[in-house]
PDB file of C-alpha atoms in Angstrom:
ATOM      1  CA  MET A 215     108.131  92.493  75.203  1.00 73.00           C
ATOM      2  CA  ILE A 216     110.498  92.494  78.169  1.00 75.00           C
ATOM      3  CA  LEU A 217     112.942  95.296  78.848  1.00 71.00           C
ATOM      4  CA  THR A 218     116.366  93.800  79.607  1.00 76.00           C
ATOM      5  CA  ILE A 219     117.845  96.939  81.179  1.00 86.00           C
ATOM      6  CA  PRO A 220     115.629  99.206  83.309  1.00 91.00           C
ATOM      7  CA  ILE A 221     115.018 102.816  82.326  1.00 95.00           C
ATOM      8  CA  GLU A 222     116.383 105.154  84.984  1.00 95.00           C
ATOM      9  CA  SER A 223     115.298 108.731  85.667  1.00 95.00           C
ATOM     10  CA  GLU A 224     116.191 111.081  88.472  1.00 94.00           C
ATOM     11  CA  ARG A 225     113.953 109.473  91.110  1.00 96.00           C
ATOM     12  CA  LEU A 226     112.586 106.389  89.375  1.00 97.00           C
ATOM     13  CA  THR A 227     113.372 103.020  87.910  1.00 97.00           C
ATOM     14  CA  LEU A 228     111.062 101.747  85.178  1.00 97.00           C
ATOM     15  CA  ARG A 229     111.310  98.004  84.648  1.00 96.00           C
ATOM     16  CA  SER A 230     109.293  95.254  83.034  1.00 94.00           C
ATOM     17  CA  LEU A 231     106.666  93.930  85.384  1.00 93.00           C
ATOM     18  CA  ASP A 232     106.807  90.333  86.539  1.00 92.00           C
ATOM     19  CA  VAL A 233     103.927  88.219  87.853  1.00 93.00           C
ATOM     20  CA  SER A 234     105.356  88.735  91.357  1.00 95.00           C
ATOM     21  CA  ASP A 235     104.400  92.424  90.973  1.00 95.00           C
ATOM     22  CA  ALA A 236     100.707  91.436  90.942  1.00 93.00           C
ATOM     23  CA  THR A 237     100.064  92.269  94.596  1.00 93.00           C
ATOM     24  CA  GLU A 238      97.164  93.323  96.804  1.00 93.00           C
ATOM     25  CA  ARG A 239      98.563  96.852  96.726  1.00 92.00           C
ATOM     26  CA  TYR A 240      98.417  96.894  92.907  1.00 89.00           C
ATOM     27  CA  VAL A 241      94.876  95.444  93.018  1.00 88.00           C
ATOM     28  CA  SER A 242      93.881  98.199  95.474  1.00 86.00           C
ATOM     29  CA  TRP A 243      94.725 100.904  92.898  1.00 87.00           C
ATOM     30  CA  LEU A 244      92.218  99.447  90.462  1.00 84.00           C
ATOM     31  CA  LYS A 245      89.535  99.217  93.162  1.00 81.00           C
ATOM     32  CA  ASP A 246      90.089 102.807  94.340  1.00 75.00           C
ATOM     33  CA  LYS A 247      87.413 105.034  92.743  1.00 74.00           C
ATOM     34  CA  THR A 248      89.663 108.097  92.867  1.00 74.00           C
ATOM     35  CA  VAL A 249      92.648 106.330  91.279  1.00 74.00           C
ATOM     36  CA  ASN A 250      90.619 104.636  88.550  1.00 69.00           C
ATOM     37  CA  GLN A 251      88.166 107.437  87.765  1.00 62.00           C
ATOM     38  CA  TYR A 252      89.751 107.955  84.324  1.00 63.00           C
ATOM     39  CA  LEU A 253      90.670 104.323  83.633  1.00 66.00           C
ATOM     40  CA  GLU A 254      88.845 101.651  81.706  1.00 64.00           C
ATOM     41  CA  THR A 255      89.840  98.996  84.253  1.00 62.00           C
ATOM     42  CA  ARG A 256      87.680  99.302  87.349  1.00 60.00           C
ATOM     43  CA  ASN A 257      88.493  96.103  89.205  1.00 68.00           C
ATOM     44  CA  ALA A 258      91.027  93.287  89.282  1.00 81.00           C
ATOM     45  CA  THR A 259      92.334  90.322  91.231  1.00 85.00           C
ATOM     46  CA  ILE A 260      95.905  89.205  91.783  1.00 90.00           C
ATOM     47  CA  GLU A 261      95.246  86.324  89.389  1.00 93.00           C
ATOM     48  CA  SER A 262      93.827  88.550  86.643  1.00 90.00           C
ATOM     49  CA  LEU A 263      96.757  90.982  87.003  1.00 90.00           C
ATOM     50  CA  ALA A 264      99.276  88.109  86.823  1.00 93.00           C
ATOM     51  CA  ARG A 265      97.617  86.872  83.601  1.00 93.00           C
ATOM     52  CA  TYR A 266      97.647  90.391  82.169  1.00 91.00           C
ATOM     53  CA  ILE A 267     101.348  90.846  83.000  1.00 93.00           C
ATOM     54  CA  GLU A 268     102.202  87.492  81.377  1.00 93.00           C
ATOM     55  CA  GLU A 269     100.208  88.443  78.279  1.00 93.00           C
ATOM     56  CA  LYS A 270     102.119  91.728  77.938  1.00 92.00           C
ATOM     57  CA  GLN A 271     105.487  89.984  78.512  1.00 91.00           C
ATOM     58  CA  LYS A 272     104.769  87.639  75.592  1.00 91.00           C
ATOM     59  CA  SER A 273     103.500  90.391  73.298  1.00 90.00           C
ATOM     60  CA  GLY A 274     105.809  91.618  70.582  1.00 89.00           C
ATOM     61  CA  THR A 275     103.976  94.944  70.406  1.00 93.00           C
ATOM     62  CA  ALA A 276     103.633  95.919  74.085  1.00 94.00           C
ATOM     63  CA  LEU A 277     106.064  97.235  76.670  1.00 94.00           C
ATOM     64  CA  PHE A 278     104.517  97.144  80.168  1.00 94.00           C
ATOM     65  CA  LEU A 279     106.646  98.720  82.884  1.00 96.00           C
ATOM     66  CA  GLY A 280     106.302  99.223  86.598  1.00 96.00           C
ATOM     67  CA  ILE A 281     107.223 102.585  88.079  1.00 97.00           C
ATOM     68  CA  PHE A 282     109.458 102.108  91.128  1.00 97.00           C
ATOM     69  CA  VAL A 283     110.938 104.690  93.503  1.00 97.00           C
ATOM     70  CA  LYS A 284     114.741 104.302  93.298  1.00 96.00           C
ATOM     71  CA  GLU A 285     115.323 105.094  96.954  1.00 95.00           C
ATOM     72  CA  THR A 286     112.837 102.581  98.404  1.00 96.00           C
ATOM     73  CA  GLY A 287     111.943 100.165  95.590  1.00 95.00           C
ATOM     74  CA  GLU A 288     108.248 100.999  96.135  1.00 96.00           C
ATOM     75  CA  HIS A 289     105.982 100.132  93.192  1.00 96.00           C
ATOM     76  CA  ILE A 290     103.872 103.266  92.659  1.00 96.00           C
ATOM     77  CA  GLY A 291     102.377 102.822  89.206  1.00 94.00           C
ATOM     78  CA  ASN A 292     102.726 101.543  85.660  1.00 94.00           C
ATOM     79  CA  VAL A 293     103.293 102.802  82.152  1.00 96.00           C
ATOM     80  CA  LYS A 294     102.471 100.921  78.972  1.00 95.00           C
ATOM     81  CA  LEU A 295     103.343 101.377  75.330  1.00 96.00           C
ATOM     82  CA  GLU A 296     100.881  99.415  73.206  1.00 94.00           C
ATOM     83  CA  PRO A 297     100.798  98.898  70.371  1.00 95.00           C
ATOM     84  CA  ILE A 298     104.335  99.632  69.250  1.00 95.00           C
ATOM     85  CA  GLU A 299     104.301  99.222  65.495  1.00 94.00           C
ATOM     86  CA  GLY A 300     105.061 101.083  62.307  1.00 93.00           C
ATOM     87  CA  GLY A 301     107.161 103.689  64.104  1.00 95.00           C
ATOM     88  CA  ARG A 302     104.256 104.591  66.404  1.00 96.00           C
ATOM     89  CA  ALA A 303     103.510 103.801  70.024  1.00 96.00           C
ATOM     90  CA  THR A 304     100.460 104.489  72.160  1.00 95.00           C
ATOM     91  CA  MET A 305     101.172 105.321  75.798  1.00 95.00           C
ATOM     92  CA  GLY A 306      99.081 104.878  78.936  1.00 92.00           C
ATOM     93  CA  ILE A 307     100.166 105.726  82.480  1.00 93.00           C
ATOM     94  CA  LEU A 308      98.814 105.058  85.972  1.00 90.00           C
ATOM     95  CA  ILE A 309     100.205 106.531  89.174  1.00 91.00           C
ATOM     96  CA  GLY A 310      98.443 104.231  91.629  1.00 90.00           C
ATOM     97  CA  GLU A 311      99.891 105.530  94.871  1.00 92.00           C
ATOM     98  CA  ARG A 312      98.064 108.784  95.589  1.00 89.00           C
ATOM     99  CA  PHE A 313     100.876 109.979  97.874  1.00 93.00           C
ATOM    100  CA  TRP A 314     102.936 110.532  94.708  1.00 94.00           C
ATOM    101  CA  TRP A 315     100.296 112.595  92.868  1.00 90.00           C
ATOM    102  CA  GLY A 316     101.260 116.194  92.211  1.00 91.00           C
ATOM    103  CA  LYS A 317     104.974 115.508  92.679  1.00 94.00           C
ATOM    104  CA  GLY A 318     106.063 115.443  89.040  1.00 94.00           C
ATOM    105  CA  ILE A 319     106.145 111.652  88.738  1.00 96.00           C
ATOM    106  CA  ALA A 320     103.931 111.529  85.635  1.00 95.00           C
ATOM    107  CA  THR A 321     106.100 114.155  83.934  1.00 96.00           C
ATOM    108  CA  GLU A 322     109.284 112.266  84.811  1.00 97.00           C
ATOM    109  CA  VAL A 323     107.850 108.963  83.558  1.00 97.00           C
ATOM    110  CA  THR A 324     106.398 110.450  80.364  1.00 96.00           C
ATOM    111  CA  ASN A 325     109.713 112.082  79.460  1.00 96.00           C
ATOM    112  CA  ALA A 326     111.764 108.969  80.280  1.00 96.00           C
ATOM    113  CA  VAL A 327     109.519 106.583  78.335  1.00 96.00           C
ATOM    114  CA  SER A 328     109.197 108.920  75.341  1.00 95.00           C
ATOM    115  CA  ASP A 329     112.962 109.406  75.187  1.00 94.00           C
ATOM    116  CA  TYR A 330     113.558 105.643  75.436  1.00 95.00           C
ATOM    117  CA  ALA A 331     111.000 104.847  72.720  1.00 94.00           C
ATOM    118  CA  PHE A 332     112.423 107.471  70.361  1.00 95.00           C
ATOM    119  CA  ARG A 333     116.046 106.435  70.936  1.00 93.00           C
ATOM    120  CA  HIS A 334     115.787 102.642  71.255  1.00 93.00           C
ATOM    121  CA  LEU A 335     112.535 101.319  69.800  1.00 92.00           C
ATOM    122  CA  GLY A 336     112.477 103.075  66.437  1.00 92.00           C
ATOM    123  CA  VAL A 337     109.412 105.069  67.462  1.00 95.00           C
ATOM    124  CA  THR A 338     108.964 108.406  65.674  1.00 96.00           C
ATOM    125  CA  GLU A 339     105.479 109.209  66.999  1.00 96.00           C
ATOM    126  CA  MET A 340     103.946 108.735  70.454  1.00 96.00           C
ATOM    127  CA  ASN A 341     100.163 108.857  70.845  1.00 96.00           C
ATOM    128  CA  LEU A 342      97.782 108.786  73.779  1.00 95.00           C
ATOM    129  CA  GLY A 343      94.155 109.327  74.621  1.00 92.00           C
ATOM    130  CA  VAL A 344      92.906 111.029  77.756  1.00 89.00           C
ATOM    131  CA  ILE A 345      89.453 111.884  79.088  1.00 89.00           C
ATOM    132  CA  ALA A 346      88.896 115.620  78.569  1.00 90.00           C
ATOM    133  CA  GLU A 347      88.033 116.118  82.276  1.00 86.00           C
ATOM    134  CA  ASN A 348      91.500 114.890  83.295  1.00 88.00           C
ATOM    135  CA  ALA A 349      93.032 118.374  83.133  1.00 89.00           C
ATOM    136  CA  ALA A 350      96.051 117.423  85.277  1.00 89.00           C
ATOM    137  CA  ALA A 351      97.085 114.687  82.823  1.00 90.00           C
ATOM    138  CA  ILE A 352      96.603 116.981  79.835  1.00 94.00           C
ATOM    139  CA  ARG A 353      98.884 119.588  81.490  1.00 93.00           C
ATOM    140  CA  VAL A 354     101.547 116.918  82.080  1.00 93.00           C
ATOM    141  CA  TYR A 355     101.446 115.724  78.483  1.00 95.00           C
ATOM    142  CA  GLU A 356     101.611 119.278  77.116  1.00 95.00           C
ATOM    143  CA  LYS A 357     104.582 120.011  79.392  1.00 95.00           C
ATOM    144  CA  CYS A 358     106.273 116.914  77.912  1.00 94.00           C
ATOM    145  CA  GLY A 359     105.787 118.119  74.331  1.00 94.00           C
ATOM    146  CA  PHE A 360     102.516 116.427  73.357  1.00 95.00           C
ATOM    147  CA  VAL A 361      99.985 118.455  71.364  1.00 96.00           C
ATOM    148  CA  VAL A 362      96.260 117.904  70.898  1.00 95.00           C
ATOM    149  CA  ASP A 363      95.636 116.012  67.674  1.00 94.00           C
ATOM    150  CA  ARG A 364      91.846 115.832  67.930  1.00 94.00           C
ATOM    151  CA  VAL A 365      88.927 115.604  70.371  1.00 95.00           C
ATOM    152  CA  GLU A 366      86.180 113.017  69.956  1.00 92.00           C
ATOM    153  CA  LYS A 367      82.901 114.007  71.598  1.00 94.00           C
ATOM    154  CA  ASP A 368      81.231 111.414  73.853  1.00 88.00           C
ATOM    155  CA  ALA A 369      83.821 108.811  72.806  1.00 85.00           C
ATOM    156  CA  LEU A 370      84.101 107.083  76.184  1.00 81.00           C
ATOM    157  CA  ASN A 371      81.402 105.565  78.365  1.00 78.00           C
ATOM    158  CA  HIS A 372      82.257 105.089  82.034  1.00 74.00           C
ATOM    159  CA  SER A 373      79.493 103.740  84.232  1.00 72.00           C
ATOM    160  CA  GLY A 374      76.814 105.090  81.919  1.00 79.00           C
ATOM    161  CA  LYS A 375      78.321 108.586  81.627  1.00 83.00           C
ATOM    162  CA  LYS A 376      79.797 109.771  78.327  1.00 88.00           C
ATOM    163  CA  PHE A 377      83.089 111.663  78.169  1.00 87.00           C
ATOM    164  CA  ASP A 378      85.002 113.439  75.433  1.00 91.00           C
ATOM    165  CA  GLN A 379      88.375 111.899  74.600  1.00 91.00           C
ATOM    166  CA  VAL A 380      91.386 114.069  73.785  1.00 94.00           C
ATOM    167  CA  PHE A 381      93.957 112.445  71.500  1.00 95.00           C
ATOM    168  CA  MET A 382      97.485 113.818  71.787  1.00 95.00           C
ATOM    169  CA  VAL A 383     100.663 113.224  69.819  1.00 96.00           C
ATOM    170  CA  LYS A 384     104.389 113.828  70.175  1.00 95.00           C
ATOM    171  CA  LYS A 385     106.733 113.340  67.250  1.00 93.00           C
ATOM    172  CA  VAL A 386     110.455 112.813  67.347  1.00 83.00           C
ATOM    173  CA  GLU A 387     112.306 115.899  66.215  1.00 71.00           C
ATOM    174  CA  SER A 388     113.956 115.291  62.875  1.00 45.00           C
ATOM    175  CA  ARG A 389     117.703 114.862  63.125  1.00 43.00           C
ATOM    176  CA  LYS A 390     119.494 116.702  60.347  1.00 36.00           C
TER     177      LYS A 390
END
């Protein structure tokens, strides 16, 4: 699925990624142990990222967006809704540029994408899963209106270590 008009927030532009966005800088995020410590993807190449972007563009149930700083055009991360079906969407977010950590970017992106999905994609429920140790992400999601739905013990295995997974949900407020 390709977004025809970018989503704008105060500091950011969220737009569909193109194969030209598969750069060494993007690859470096996935090779950085600090950036990818809570991700399933631990490595990539420009070619594998380009294929992944093309796959998401062609998908009717995925929206894969780059996070760009309005002022500079710098690509600093990505956000994905997948799958989008039956009024539900599952969200994943990556802020790849560590300079931008702790500056409210994840909150801004989460609010912008949730609002867009609720208003324009027919989504009534947003879901996500996060490793329990990722306290910063859990705080962001709670600040954006997500609540814990359930916790699955030892649900994720990263490099031989098991982690609990926290599943969170945000529902559109009923309009009366």
